[in-house]
mmCIF file of C-alpha atoms in Angstrom:
data_model
loop_
_atom_site.group_PDB
_atom_site.id
_atom_site.type_symbol
_atom_site.label_atom_id
_atom_site.label_comp_id
_atom_site.label_asym_id
_atom_site.label_seq_id
_atom_site.Cartn_x
_atom_site.Cartn_y
_atom_site.Cartn_z
ATOM 1 C CA MET A 27 -50.675 2.860 19.824
ATOM 2 C CA ARG A 28 -48.057 1.220 18.373
ATOM 3 C CA PRO A 29 -45.083 0.118 20.994
ATOM 4 C CA ALA A 30 -42.345 1.837 20.733
ATOM 5 C CA GLY A 31 -38.487 1.681 20.873
ATOM 6 C CA LYS A 32 -35.148 3.642 21.105
ATOM 7 C CA ALA A 33 -32.303 5.137 19.242
ATOM 8 C CA MET A 34 -29.498 6.610 20.387
ATOM 9 C CA VAL A 35 -29.355 10.246 17.386
ATOM 10 C CA PHE A 36 -26.700 11.354 16.335
ATOM 11 C CA GLU A 37 -26.832 14.868 15.748
ATOM 12 C CA LYS A 38 -23.785 16.758 15.561
ATOM 13 C CA VAL A 39 -20.016 15.901 15.081
ATOM 14 C CA GLU A 40 -18.629 16.023 18.683
ATOM 15 C CA THR A 41 -21.627 16.290 20.626
ATOM 16 C CA PRO A 42 -23.494 13.532 23.106
ATOM 17 C CA PHE A 43 -25.990 11.367 20.993
ATOM 18 C CA VAL A 44 -29.757 11.905 22.111
ATOM 19 C CA ALA A 45 -32.155 8.652 23.134
ATOM 20 C CA THR A 46 -35.241 9.236 21.448
ATOM 21 C CA ASP A 47 -38.717 7.286 21.854
ATOM 22 C CA PHE A 48 -40.086 6.618 18.272
ATOM 23 C CA ILE A 49 -42.551 4.110 17.719
ATOM 24 C CA LEU A 50 -42.003 0.941 16.093
ATOM 25 C CA PRO A 51 -42.976 0.993 12.157
ATOM 26 C CA GLN A 52 -45.574 -0.476 10.207
ATOM 27 C CA LEU A 53 -44.268 -3.282 7.829
ATOM 28 C CA LYS A 54 -44.361 -3.037 4.737
ATOM 29 C CA THR A 55 -43.895 -5.957 2.479
ATOM 30 C CA GLY A 56 -40.787 -7.729 2.384
ATOM 31 C CA GLU A 57 -39.549 -5.612 5.728
ATOM 32 C CA VAL A 58 -38.760 -7.201 8.485
ATOM 33 C CA LEU A 59 -38.485 -5.687 12.052
ATOM 34 C CA VAL A 60 -35.421 -6.625 14.377
ATOM 35 C CA GLU A 61 -34.775 -6.173 18.071
ATOM 36 C CA ASN A 62 -30.687 -5.821 17.914
ATOM 37 C CA THR A 63 -29.232 -7.710 20.712
ATOM 38 C CA TYR A 64 -25.419 -6.757 19.940
ATOM 39 C CA SER A 65 -23.745 -4.209 17.557
ATOM 40 C CA THR A 66 -20.088 -3.613 17.965
ATOM 41 C CA VAL A 67 -18.149 0.300 16.953
ATOM 42 C CA CYS A 68 -16.376 0.029 13.756
ATOM 43 C CA THR A 69 -13.648 2.756 13.262
ATOM 44 C CA SER A 70 -16.320 4.436 9.955
ATOM 45 C CA ASP A 71 -18.643 5.004 12.906
ATOM 46 C CA LEU A 72 -15.755 6.757 14.933
ATOM 47 C CA HIS A 73 -15.196 9.056 11.245
ATOM 48 C CA THR A 74 -18.151 10.267 11.305
ATOM 49 C CA TYR A 75 -19.509 11.003 14.895
ATOM 50 C CA TYR A 76 -15.776 12.818 15.093
ATOM 51 C CA GLY A 77 -15.882 14.412 11.523
ATOM 52 C CA LYS A 78 -13.536 12.923 9.741
ATOM 53 C CA ARG A 79 -15.905 12.169 7.271
ATOM 54 C CA SER A 80 -19.672 13.810 6.320
ATOM 55 C CA GLY A 81 -22.354 11.748 8.001
ATOM 56 C CA CYS A 82 -26.026 12.576 8.286
ATOM 57 C CA THR A 83 -26.820 14.489 11.444
ATOM 58 C CA HIS A 84 -29.906 13.846 13.349
ATOM 59 C CA SER A 85 -29.162 9.752 12.323
ATOM 60 C CA VAL A 86 -28.682 6.281 13.852
ATOM 61 C CA LEU A 87 -24.890 5.149 13.219
ATOM 62 C CA GLY A 88 -24.324 1.649 13.478
ATOM 63 C CA HIS A 89 -23.794 -0.972 11.392
ATOM 64 C CA GLU A 90 -22.234 -3.921 12.623
ATOM 65 C CA VAL A 91 -25.230 -5.304 14.572
ATOM 66 C CA ILE A 92 -27.022 -8.959 15.528
ATOM 67 C CA GLY A 93 -30.472 -9.198 16.535
ATOM 68 C CA ARG A 94 -33.675 -11.072 16.300
ATOM 69 C CA ILE A 95 -36.993 -11.033 14.177
ATOM 70 C CA THR A 96 -39.546 -9.335 16.479
ATOM 71 C CA ASP A 97 -42.087 -8.878 12.866
ATOM 72 C CA LEU A 98 -42.551 -9.231 9.837
ATOM 73 C CA GLY A 99 -44.441 -7.657 6.381
ATOM 74 C CA ASP A 100 -46.575 -8.892 3.947
ATOM 75 C CA GLY A 101 -44.871 -11.189 1.634
ATOM 76 C CA ASN A 102 -43.497 -14.179 3.280
ATOM 77 C CA PRO A 103 -39.857 -11.978 3.667
ATOM 78 C CA LYS A 104 -37.203 -14.559 3.324
ATOM 79 C CA ASP A 105 -33.270 -15.122 3.550
ATOM 80 C CA TYR A 106 -30.788 -14.470 0.878
ATOM 81 C CA PHE A 107 -31.068 -18.052 0.074
ATOM 82 C CA GLY A 108 -34.644 -18.201 0.277
ATOM 83 C CA GLU A 109 -35.492 -19.990 3.399
ATOM 84 C CA GLN A 110 -38.421 -18.660 4.808
ATOM 85 C CA LEU A 111 -37.470 -16.592 7.507
ATOM 86 C CA ALA A 112 -39.857 -16.228 10.968
ATOM 87 C CA LYS A 113 -39.752 -14.634 15.022
ATOM 88 C CA GLY A 114 -37.016 -15.463 16.718
ATOM 89 C CA ASP A 115 -34.172 -16.148 14.190
ATOM 90 C CA LEU A 116 -31.122 -14.960 14.995
ATOM 91 C CA ILE A 117 -29.733 -12.664 11.312
ATOM 92 C CA THR A 118 -27.117 -10.477 10.298
ATOM 93 C CA TRP A 119 -27.686 -8.806 7.550
ATOM 94 C CA SER A 120 -25.937 -6.707 4.296
ATOM 95 C CA VAL A 121 -25.475 -3.170 5.550
ATOM 96 C CA TYR A 122 -27.206 -1.682 2.966
ATOM 97 C CA ALA A 123 -30.484 -2.699 0.145
ATOM 98 C CA TYR A 124 -30.428 -2.253 -2.867
ATOM 99 C CA ASP A 125 -32.427 -2.919 -6.511
ATOM 100 C CA PRO A 126 -31.719 -5.877 -8.020
ATOM 101 C CA ASN A 127 -33.019 -4.697 -11.438
ATOM 102 C CA SER A 128 -31.211 -1.748 -10.731
ATOM 103 C CA GLU A 129 -28.600 -0.766 -14.002
ATOM 104 C CA ASN A 130 -25.780 -1.372 -11.139
ATOM 105 C CA SER A 131 -26.872 -4.024 -10.022
ATOM 106 C CA LYS A 132 -27.360 -6.284 -13.066
ATOM 107 C CA LYS A 133 -23.597 -5.041 -13.706
ATOM 108 C CA GLY A 134 -22.697 -7.159 -10.454
ATOM 109 C CA PHE A 135 -22.767 -4.086 -8.262
ATOM 110 C CA PRO A 136 -25.194 -4.349 -6.119
ATOM 111 C CA GLN A 137 -23.630 -2.234 -3.429
ATOM 112 C CA LYS A 138 -23.422 0.611 -5.986
ATOM 113 C CA SER A 139 -27.067 0.317 -6.945
ATOM 114 C CA GLU A 140 -28.978 3.309 -7.819
ATOM 115 C CA GLY A 141 -30.886 4.337 -5.015
ATOM 116 C CA LEU A 142 -28.877 2.629 -2.564
ATOM 117 C CA TYR A 143 -29.813 2.848 1.006
ATOM 118 C CA LYS A 144 -26.704 2.194 3.419
ATOM 119 C CA TYR A 145 -27.787 1.471 7.746
ATOM 120 C CA GLY A 146 -26.447 3.533 10.074
ATOM 121 C CA HIS A 147 -25.654 6.268 7.177
ATOM 122 C CA GLU A 148 -29.214 7.508 6.395
ATOM 123 C CA GLN A 149 -31.214 10.884 7.683
ATOM 124 C CA ILE A 150 -33.855 9.656 10.086
ATOM 125 C CA SER A 151 -37.261 10.489 8.460
ATOM 126 C CA GLU A 152 -40.826 10.187 8.762
ATOM 127 C CA GLU A 153 -40.803 6.702 8.058
ATOM 128 C CA HIS A 154 -37.711 5.195 8.742
ATOM 129 C CA GLN A 155 -35.669 6.223 12.275
ATOM 130 C CA PHE A 156 -34.856 2.556 12.973
ATOM 131 C CA ASN A 157 -32.103 2.468 10.411
ATOM 132 C CA GLY A 158 -28.974 2.298 12.349
ATOM 133 C CA GLY A 159 -27.275 -0.532 14.854
ATOM 134 C CA PHE A 160 -27.018 1.843 18.037
ATOM 135 C CA GLY A 161 -30.893 1.516 19.018
ATOM 136 C CA THR A 162 -33.322 -1.164 20.521
ATOM 137 C CA HIS A 163 -34.556 -2.288 16.896
ATOM 138 C CA THR A 164 -33.520 -1.616 12.967
ATOM 139 C CA HIS A 165 -36.010 -1.364 10.340
ATOM 140 C CA LEU A 166 -34.875 -3.480 7.219
ATOM 141 C CA ARG A 167 -35.958 -2.499 3.938
ATOM 142 C CA SER A 168 -36.553 -4.997 1.067
ATOM 143 C CA GLY A 169 -33.619 -5.702 -1.128
ATOM 144 C CA THR A 170 -31.679 -6.228 2.216
ATOM 145 C CA ALA A 171 -29.709 -9.172 1.664
ATOM 146 C CA ILE A 172 -30.530 -11.490 5.302
ATOM 147 C CA PHE A 173 -28.530 -14.165 6.626
ATOM 148 C CA LYS A 174 -29.291 -16.789 9.511
ATOM 149 C CA LEU A 175 -26.587 -16.593 11.784
ATOM 150 C CA PRO A 176 -25.477 -20.269 13.576
ATOM 151 C CA ARG A 177 -25.871 -20.269 17.472
ATOM 152 C CA ASP A 178 -22.916 -21.168 18.844
ATOM 153 C CA ILE A 179 -21.171 -18.121 17.713
ATOM 154 C CA GLN A 180 -20.427 -15.003 20.786
ATOM 155 C CA PRO A 181 -22.597 -11.751 19.935
ATOM 156 C CA LYS A 182 -19.212 -10.044 20.087
ATOM 157 C CA VAL A 183 -17.659 -12.183 16.965
ATOM 158 C CA ALA A 184 -20.811 -12.373 15.137
ATOM 159 C CA ALA A 185 -21.485 -8.482 15.158
ATOM 160 C CA PRO A 186 -18.610 -7.179 13.091
ATOM 161 C CA ILE A 187 -19.143 -9.811 10.156
ATOM 162 C CA ASN A 188 -21.297 -7.836 8.202
ATOM 163 C CA CYS A 189 -18.684 -5.443 7.650
ATOM 164 C CA SER A 190 -14.852 -6.607 8.634
ATOM 165 C CA HIS A 191 -15.105 -9.699 7.191
ATOM 166 C CA ALA A 192 -17.708 -9.741 4.445
ATOM 167 C CA THR A 193 -15.156 -6.550 3.199
ATOM 168 C CA ILE A 194 -12.462 -8.963 3.752
ATOM 169 C CA ALA A 195 -14.557 -11.984 2.273
ATOM 170 C CA GLY A 196 -15.010 -9.099 -1.218
ATOM 171 C CA ALA A 197 -10.985 -8.601 -1.422
ATOM 172 C CA ILE A 198 -10.240 -12.415 -1.647
ATOM 173 C CA ARG A 199 -12.277 -13.005 -4.223
ATOM 174 C CA LEU A 200 -10.880 -9.857 -5.903
ATOM 175 C CA ALA A 201 -7.709 -11.109 -5.381
ATOM 176 C CA GLY A 202 -8.774 -15.393 -6.606
ATOM 177 C CA ASP A 203 -7.158 -17.973 -5.142
ATOM 178 C CA LEU A 204 -4.854 -17.740 -2.685
ATOM 179 C CA ARG A 205 -3.501 -21.628 -2.178
ATOM 180 C CA ASP A 206 0.060 -21.200 -2.067
ATOM 181 C CA LYS A 207 0.296 -17.354 -2.806
ATOM 182 C CA LYS A 208 2.760 -14.702 -0.905
ATOM 183 C CA VAL A 209 0.052 -11.855 0.914
ATOM 184 C CA LEU A 210 1.082 -9.504 2.430
ATOM 185 C CA VAL A 211 -1.892 -7.645 4.948
ATOM 186 C CA ASN A 212 -0.702 -3.297 5.225
ATOM 187 C CA GLY A 213 -2.586 -2.223 8.059
ATOM 188 C CA THR A 214 -3.295 -4.666 10.787
ATOM 189 C CA GLY A 215 -6.720 -2.954 12.371
ATOM 190 C CA MET A 216 -9.924 -5.001 12.195
ATOM 191 C CA LEU A 217 -9.488 -5.393 8.750
ATOM 192 C CA GLY A 218 -5.512 -6.515 8.033
ATOM 193 C CA LEU A 219 -6.528 -9.175 11.190
ATOM 194 C CA SER A 220 -9.687 -10.527 9.512
ATOM 195 C CA ALA A 221 -7.445 -10.200 6.213
ATOM 196 C CA CYS A 222 -4.565 -12.563 7.885
ATOM 197 C CA ALA A 223 -6.931 -15.205 9.146
ATOM 198 C CA GLN A 224 -8.555 -15.104 6.076
ATOM 199 C CA ALA A 225 -5.135 -15.783 3.967
ATOM 200 C CA ASN A 226 -4.599 -18.535 6.317
ATOM 201 C CA TYR A 227 -7.361 -19.922 6.408
ATOM 202 C CA TYR A 228 -7.570 -20.143 2.079
ATOM 203 C CA GLY A 229 -4.532 -22.090 2.244
ATOM 204 C CA ALA A 230 -2.064 -18.871 1.419
ATOM 205 C CA LYS A 231 1.593 -20.268 1.704
ATOM 206 C CA SER A 232 2.811 -17.281 3.426
ATOM 207 C CA VAL A 233 1.244 -13.942 5.535
ATOM 208 C CA TRP A 234 2.922 -11.265 5.637
ATOM 209 C CA ALA A 235 1.685 -8.234 8.268
ATOM 210 C CA GLN A 236 2.779 -4.610 8.265
ATOM 211 C CA ASP A 237 1.534 -1.680 10.722
ATOM 212 C CA ILE A 238 3.144 1.537 12.114
ATOM 213 C CA ARG A 239 1.853 0.182 15.414
ATOM 214 C CA GLU A 240 4.122 -2.140 17.167
ATOM 215 C CA GLU A 241 0.758 -3.069 20.073
ATOM 216 C CA LYS A 242 -1.051 -4.351 17.458
ATOM 217 C CA LEU A 243 0.992 -5.111 14.513
ATOM 218 C CA ALA A 244 1.544 -8.589 17.447
ATOM 219 C CA GLN A 245 -2.121 -9.265 17.460
ATOM 220 C CA ALA A 246 -1.345 -10.940 13.573
ATOM 221 C CA LEU A 247 1.082 -13.827 14.406
ATOM 222 C CA ASP A 248 -2.559 -14.696 16.681
ATOM 223 C CA PHE A 249 -4.515 -14.349 13.891
ATOM 224 C CA GLY A 250 -2.484 -16.310 10.764
ATOM 225 C CA ALA A 251 0.124 -14.263 9.690
ATOM 226 C CA SER A 252 3.706 -15.489 9.718
ATOM 227 C CA GLN A 253 5.714 -12.380 9.952
ATOM 228 C CA THR A 254 5.539 -9.245 10.693
ATOM 229 C CA PHE A 255 7.131 -5.898 9.734
ATOM 230 C CA LEU A 256 7.077 -2.422 11.565
ATOM 231 C CA VAL A 257 7.041 0.255 8.944
ATOM 232 C CA GLY A 258 10.458 2.214 9.672
ATOM 233 C CA LYS A 259 12.052 -0.728 11.208
ATOM 234 C CA ASP A 260 11.874 -3.861 9.392
ATOM 235 C CA PRO A 261 13.253 -4.134 6.142
ATOM 236 C CA ILE A 262 10.117 -5.462 4.077
ATOM 237 C CA GLN A 263 11.409 -3.924 0.444
ATOM 238 C CA GLU A 264 14.206 -6.504 1.180
ATOM 239 C CA ALA A 265 12.250 -9.335 2.253
ATOM 240 C CA SER A 266 10.266 -8.854 -0.682
ATOM 241 C CA VAL A 267 12.498 -8.879 -3.052
ATOM 242 C CA THR A 268 14.651 -12.229 -1.543
ATOM 243 C CA SER A 269 11.571 -14.307 -2.209
ATOM 244 C CA GLY A 270 10.122 -12.700 -5.303
ATOM 245 C CA GLY A 271 7.483 -10.259 -4.286
ATOM 246 C CA MET A 272 4.017 -10.456 -2.746
ATOM 247 C CA ASP A 273 1.467 -12.251 -5.130
ATOM 248 C CA VAL A 274 -1.418 -10.158 -3.366
ATOM 249 C CA VAL A 275 -1.078 -7.393 -1.384
ATOM 250 C CA ILE A 276 -4.622 -6.483 0.860
ATOM 251 C CA GLU A 277 -4.215 -2.517 1.759
ATOM 252 C CA THR A 278 -6.710 -1.726 4.244
ATOM 253 C CA SER A 279 -5.269 1.579 5.728
ATOM 254 C CA GLY A 280 -6.270 3.675 2.620
ATOM 255 C CA THR A 281 -2.991 5.924 3.091
ATOM 256 C CA PRO A 282 -0.960 6.829 -0.161
ATOM 257 C CA GLU A 283 2.226 6.573 1.204
ATOM 258 C CA ALA A 284 1.856 2.519 1.789
ATOM 259 C CA ILE A 285 -0.149 2.096 -1.209
ATOM 260 C CA GLU A 286 2.551 3.354 -3.404
ATOM 261 C CA GLN A 287 4.992 1.161 -1.226
ATOM 262 C CA CYS A 288 3.104 -1.966 -1.179
ATOM 263 C CA PHE A 289 2.472 -1.497 -5.534
ATOM 264 C CA ASP A 290 6.139 -1.917 -5.495
ATOM 265 C CA LEU A 291 6.716 -5.284 -3.577
ATOM 266 C CA LEU A 292 4.377 -7.168 -6.174
ATOM 267 C CA ALA A 293 6.097 -10.070 -8.126
ATOM 268 C CA ILE A 294 5.146 -10.899 -11.556
ATOM 269 C CA GLY A 295 1.214 -11.154 -12.250
ATOM 270 C CA GLY A 296 0.543 -9.696 -8.632
ATOM 271 C CA VAL A 297 -2.802 -8.424 -7.493
ATOM 272 C CA LEU A 298 -3.095 -4.984 -5.102
ATOM 273 C CA VAL A 299 -6.637 -4.544 -3.588
ATOM 274 C CA LEU A 300 -7.458 -1.694 -1.752
ATOM 275 C CA VAL A 301 -10.302 -1.876 0.474
ATOM 276 C CA GLY A 302 -9.322 0.669 3.068
ATOM 277 C CA SER A 303 -9.266 3.712 0.773
ATOM 278 C CA VAL A 304 -13.064 5.136 1.891
ATOM 279 C CA PHE A 305 -11.481 9.254 3.725
ATOM 280 C CA PRO A 306 -10.516 12.351 1.690
ATOM 281 C CA GLN A 307 -6.625 12.188 0.478
ATOM 282 C CA ARG A 308 -3.734 13.189 -1.804
ATOM 283 C CA ASP A 309 -3.401 11.016 -5.204
ATOM 284 C CA CYS A 310 -1.347 8.296 -5.395
ATOM 285 C CA GLN A 311 1.901 8.174 -7.666
ATOM 286 C CA LEU A 312 2.021 4.383 -9.725
ATOM 287 C CA ASN A 313 4.661 3.637 -12.020
ATOM 288 C CA ALA A 314 2.313 2.972 -15.273
ATOM 289 C CA GLU A 315 5.530 1.001 -16.885
ATOM 290 C CA LYS A 316 5.866 -0.801 -14.163
ATOM 291 C CA LEU A 317 2.692 -2.116 -13.894
ATOM 292 C CA VAL A 318 2.471 -3.397 -18.035
ATOM 293 C CA ARG A 319 5.700 -4.686 -17.619
ATOM 294 C CA LYS A 320 5.196 -6.638 -14.237
ATOM 295 C CA LEU A 321 1.845 -7.759 -15.477
ATOM 296 C CA LEU A 322 0.088 -6.148 -12.259
ATOM 297 C CA THR A 323 -3.438 -5.309 -11.516
ATOM 298 C CA VAL A 324 -4.660 -3.296 -9.185
ATOM 299 C CA LYS A 325 -8.318 -3.048 -7.794
ATOM 300 C CA GLY A 326 -10.836 -1.252 -5.631
ATOM 301 C CA LEU A 327 -13.729 -2.633 -3.086
ATOM 302 C CA HIS A 328 -16.406 -0.421 -1.515
ATOM 303 C CA ASN A 329 -18.028 -2.306 0.609
ATOM 304 C CA TYR A 330 -19.108 -5.994 -0.979
ATOM 305 C CA ILE A 331 -21.399 -8.289 -3.077
ATOM 306 C CA PRO A 332 -24.194 -10.133 -0.157
ATOM 307 C CA GLU A 333 -22.216 -13.493 -1.606
ATOM 308 C CA ASP A 334 -19.151 -11.929 0.232
ATOM 309 C CA LEU A 335 -21.581 -11.818 3.360
ATOM 310 C CA GLY A 336 -22.635 -15.135 2.932
ATOM 311 C CA ARG A 337 -18.601 -16.304 2.617
ATOM 312 C CA ALA A 338 -17.806 -14.377 5.663
ATOM 313 C CA ILE A 339 -20.740 -16.157 7.755
ATOM 314 C CA ASP A 340 -18.776 -19.256 6.798
ATOM 315 C CA PHE A 341 -15.632 -18.363 7.517
ATOM 316 C CA ILE A 342 -16.216 -17.228 11.322
ATOM 317 C CA ASP A 343 -18.723 -20.844 11.884
ATOM 318 C CA ALA A 344 -15.994 -22.523 10.710
ATOM 319 C CA SER A 345 -12.452 -20.932 12.052
ATOM 320 C CA HIS A 346 -14.267 -19.173 15.335
ATOM 321 C CA HIS A 347 -12.552 -21.673 17.709
ATOM 322 C CA ARG A 348 -9.005 -21.297 15.595
ATOM 323 C CA PHE A 349 -9.021 -17.650 15.955
ATOM 324 C CA SER A 350 -9.872 -15.658 18.976
ATOM 325 C CA PHE A 351 -11.931 -12.727 17.761
ATOM 326 C CA GLU A 352 -13.954 -12.315 20.259
ATOM 327 C CA LYS A 353 -10.721 -10.612 22.220
ATOM 328 C CA LEU A 354 -10.866 -7.942 19.844
ATOM 329 C CA VAL A 355 -13.969 -6.092 21.291
ATOM 330 C CA GLY A 356 -11.793 -4.556 24.710
ATOM 331 C CA MET A 357 -14.895 -3.099 26.332
ATOM 332 C CA GLU A 358 -18.423 -3.266 26.516
ATOM 333 C CA TYR A 359 -20.771 -0.821 26.904
ATOM 334 C CA PRO A 360 -25.069 -0.704 27.584
ATOM 335 C CA LEU A 361 -26.772 1.263 24.548
ATOM 336 C CA THR A 362 -27.605 4.059 27.546
ATOM 337 C CA GLN A 363 -23.818 4.492 27.217
ATOM 338 C CA LEU A 364 -22.885 4.784 24.278
ATOM 339 C CA ASP A 365 -21.376 8.521 24.537
ATOM 340 C CA THR A 366 -18.679 6.391 26.288
ATOM 341 C CA ALA A 367 -18.135 3.733 24.086
ATOM 342 C CA PHE A 368 -17.576 6.375 21.426
ATOM 343 C CA GLU A 369 -14.780 7.454 23.578
ATOM 344 C CA MET A 370 -13.121 4.381 24.724
ATOM 345 C CA GLY A 371 -13.387 3.909 20.659
ATOM 346 C CA HIS A 372 -11.943 7.002 19.830
ATOM 347 C CA SER A 373 -8.869 6.181 22.490
ATOM 348 C CA GLY A 374 -7.819 3.835 19.974
ATOM 349 C CA LYS A 375 -7.056 0.975 22.535
ATOM 350 C CA TYR A 376 -8.944 -1.802 21.065
ATOM 351 C CA PHE A 377 -9.560 -2.735 17.902
ATOM 352 C CA ARG A 378 -13.686 -2.655 18.641
ATOM 353 C CA ILE A 379 -15.927 -1.448 21.648
ATOM 354 C CA GLY A 380 -19.447 -3.838 22.637
ATOM 355 C CA VAL A 381 -22.594 -2.076 22.822
ATOM 356 C CA PHE A 382 -25.319 -5.136 23.819
ATOM 357 C CA GLN A 383 -29.653 -3.657 23.392
ATOM 358 C CA GLY A 384 -30.315 -6.210 26.375
#
């Protein structure tokens, strides 16, 4: 009999995870089996578990994860850059597997590929059980962009790269060159702090951060923000007018009121990039005449393209001594205590909760 692993199965909203043993898969051509070493609980995991958005039941949640290769299928699987993969390689991977020959992939949107397979979001099937980060293994399908990781990055820093940091790398790609630009980051959760740090790293003239939570907003100054604004208290509208408006706004909260306010803060030629609008909300009201006369651009990003993940890895490799991302993982739990990890994540006290599989 083939060896087995364990996964913490999500069966129902706000119901304890079920520790389940599964036989490790026989790999097909191009597939890779990873022994997970560390995961972090993303906000989207919490949204699914607590019913804020719909998700597959009898699934394995978790997509912010790293691990070491334990087995490779036929076909000499390679990483995204074409380098040979080997057992023992420490890797991360895109949060989805895609078909590069699909119509949307050819248009430049692989994250919207027809037949997309998203890790941590799919229902368990007879063929694929280890499809999320909250298990001992992840079964990577062909079409997954795999990246080798620098070995000197702490696991708690590396695990969120393939979600939070890659998403922000994509947002900055859409925003364009940030050198000497005035940037506002709205929302200072994990995405927002990454946006502050990356905007600072890529040479923004100034980086403002805004949030409704004073305790989390304070963290932004340690991650590259030059000025912070507490919603309802600090006069960001007046400050924006005085400075000539914002060249770039990266909006991570997803709330219509915040989006409408951020739109009004843009300077001539400004760009508003939306990355937080991933749950049901009312429609936004944006003034079309203002959009036209001020030459504004509004862009949306859902997930990212593989190149964004590569840039995020480079960013963390170059800056993990400069920005203390490891401090954002407030508590750590073994995989067997995943229920407690989710309870602590839901408390909102910490940006991330760590889960170690060893």
